[in-house]
């Protein structure tokens, strides 16, 4: 149970504020997360980490000399948005380029990759290493599909130390890849976590049973077994990790390894020490030389009761980098040389956004579309718990709160744009920016793409009409597919969007009004979303838990269908909004 919060939707923002207030010696707040409070040498490579909130000390707690230069801090269990990542990297970079490193999750990959493209276009060299240490999330042959869990730390630390030693970007990337290749983790859970404001944990494990192969977002394990003794758990974890040796480790005897026994939130340090006693014995029995073991909390999942073991297989260079000094809120070793505080006076003035000229009819249409966005927000509010519940079956339970944050931000941005005299196209583009910026995660990025594509197709000249709306929806669909790379049948929102768009275009081309065409298309989306219950997910968070999701519709397809259905009802009701063929 997460007991202490104000409004649940404000939890992540308030957490960051308090974290900065408590750690001003290490970090300063920047839009989107935190950057080092201390100055770094000009030309040093900046290591920028990040991810969703709810995993402290990942990610903000690992910012400081010898480790990360900045952390993009997303909403609870949702990746930071592209804007957040770009903004933190811009604040953290020192002229030597940027390494992005983070756990390998769909939302993080989408948003960090997009930020990387934007930074490169702005002339800032930028590379990425996604951490893939969780052996339970994919077979060794598909290591690139594995998730990042507590092994994030070894990669961040190696990269941060290399940057501090003056390695250039290419060399920092090499070291981060090597550390990732030589890091393996495996975890278990006894209970799921409960998000602030939620009444139920994201999953539960029957009494006396243990989920094996945990995820750090309240995803249940890949399998289940009886709860073993502490020694039995140590044997399970060490045994599993010794089956998955990294390339370059031919034999375990004589290998030097940093073990990290990580508590997920509700397992006590004393319990971890009991487990670790047996871990150390088992490693010694096979001839592993334990170096600088770590027992504590390094990547958590709120109040989840669980533990993971990471083995970091050192070579000479990695051992030197691991042992190098670091000074961050949550990870300290050795003593770092005294550092001055960063001069932040010049940083990050808000961009002034000028509203482009628009025709009168487009401005009137913007007001009507603003009402539609208010309806989207209301629809999401009414279904927020249902969406979270669907997402908790095989995902991370955040789809409701992510959609809520995004739709509220889009509605607010629409009001600001309308008040500033924006046309319909600009208003939708601003709403899309706000949606993706505030929601983060996969669906936030994709709804941002959708609204921006729709806005670009509609423009600020003419009032939207049935044909331009159908073309805009088709452009939104193409944008989402190009960005997210999902195909029909992968069990994503694309499964509802594609039939919706195809039906809308067909009906409009056949002469239906927008209201008539939208209603038929919404029926198609609702049916297609329901039919995703029979599919196995091939993309996103639900993929490692594919079988669990059978029988449950995809959350993103379902929310899409709810929204287009609600819009259909309003369009039909207010048919005055739409005139056949030409005027919306
Ligand atoms: N590659 C993708 N393309 C399109 N939609 C996707 C993709 N990956 C995931 N989704 C959609 O995103 C939904 C999950 O959204 P959300 O929970 O908000 O994001 P996250 O999984 O990042 O926390 C899924 O139910 C699915 O519909
Ligand atoms: O959940 C996280 C990001 O992944 P999504 O794919 O957006 O859910 C985050 O907590 C780990 O970075």
mmCIF file of C-alpha atoms and ligand atoms in Angstrom, residues 50-55 58-59 72 74-80 102-112 148 152 216-217 219 299-300 391 395-396 398 439-444 540-541, ligand 2:
data_model
loop_
_atom_site.group_PDB
_atom_site.id
_atom_site.type_symbol
_atom_site.label_atom_id
_atom_site.label_comp_id
_atom_site.label_asym_id
_atom_site.label_seq_id
_atom_site.Cartn_x
_atom_site.Cartn_y
_atom_site.Cartn_z
ATOM 1 C CA UNK A 50 16.001 8.159 -16.930
ATOM 2 C CA UNK A 51 12.773 6.291 -16.810
ATOM 3 C CA UNK A 52 9.487 6.250 -15.005
ATOM 4 C CA UNK A 53 9.093 7.286 -11.379
ATOM 5 C CA UNK A 54 8.471 4.687 -8.700
ATOM 6 C CA UNK A 55 11.901 3.041 -8.819
ATOM 7 C CA UNK A 58 16.587 4.872 -10.073
ATOM 8 C CA UNK A 59 16.809 7.353 -11.602
ATOM 9 C CA UNK A 72 14.728 12.459 -17.048
ATOM 10 C CA UNK A 74 8.733 10.364 -16.011
ATOM 11 C CA UNK A 75 5.339 9.814 -14.506
ATOM 12 C CA UNK A 76 4.764 6.728 -12.328
ATOM 13 C CA UNK A 77 5.931 3.660 -14.256
ATOM 14 C CA UNK A 78 5.843 5.580 -17.545
ATOM 15 C CA UNK A 79 8.838 6.670 -19.545
ATOM 16 C CA UNK A 80 9.653 10.368 -19.631
ATOM 17 C CA UNK A 102 18.092 3.537 -19.503
ATOM 18 C CA UNK A 103 16.200 0.283 -19.041
ATOM 19 C CA UNK A 104 14.949 -1.304 -22.248
ATOM 20 C CA UNK A 105 11.198 -0.563 -22.257
ATOM 21 C CA UNK A 106 9.077 0.357 -25.264
ATOM 22 C CA UNK A 107 8.109 3.808 -23.989
ATOM 23 C CA UNK A 108 11.662 4.693 -23.020
ATOM 24 C CA UNK A 109 13.033 3.534 -26.366
ATOM 25 C CA UNK A 110 10.455 5.577 -28.307
ATOM 26 C CA UNK A 111 10.992 8.748 -26.326
ATOM 27 C CA UNK A 112 14.775 8.616 -25.854
ATOM 28 C CA UNK A 148 16.416 -3.455 -17.721
ATOM 29 C CA UNK A 152 20.962 -0.473 -14.747
ATOM 30 C CA UNK A 216 9.851 -3.753 -11.803
ATOM 31 C CA UNK A 217 6.464 -2.239 -12.677
ATOM 32 C CA UNK A 219 4.134 -6.970 -13.668
ATOM 33 C CA UNK A 299 15.881 -0.197 -8.304
ATOM 34 C CA UNK A 300 12.552 -0.513 -6.528
ATOM 35 C CA UNK A 391 -3.196 -2.649 -18.139
ATOM 36 C CA UNK A 395 1.300 -4.545 -18.324
ATOM 37 C CA UNK A 396 2.172 -2.047 -15.617
ATOM 38 C CA UNK A 398 -0.416 2.926 -15.695
ATOM 39 C CA UNK A 439 1.801 11.737 -20.272
ATOM 40 C CA UNK A 440 5.125 10.225 -21.356
ATOM 41 C CA UNK A 441 5.085 6.461 -21.901
ATOM 42 C CA UNK A 442 4.224 4.719 -25.128
ATOM 43 C CA UNK A 443 0.639 5.776 -25.460
ATOM 44 C CA UNK A 444 1.487 9.401 -24.590
ATOM 45 C CA UNK A 540 5.350 -3.220 -25.584
ATOM 46 C CA UNK A 541 5.210 -4.000 -21.905
HETATM 47 O O1 LIG B 2 7.841 2.151 -17.114
HETATM 48 C C1 LIG B 2 8.833 2.671 -17.500
HETATM 49 C C2 LIG B 2 9.043 3.017 -18.902
HETATM 50 O O2 LIG B 2 8.456 2.156 -19.787
HETATM 51 P P1 LIG B 2 7.070 2.313 -20.536
HETATM 52 O O3 LIG B 2 7.279 1.474 -21.735
HETATM 53 O O4 LIG B 2 6.771 3.752 -20.818
HETATM 54 O O5 LIG B 2 6.013 1.759 -19.617
HETATM 55 C C3 LIG B 2 9.846 3.050 -16.563
HETATM 56 O O6 LIG B 2 9.370 2.931 -15.283
HETATM 57 C C4 LIG B 2 11.152 2.366 -16.679
HETATM 58 O O7 LIG B 2 11.944 3.254 -17.303
#
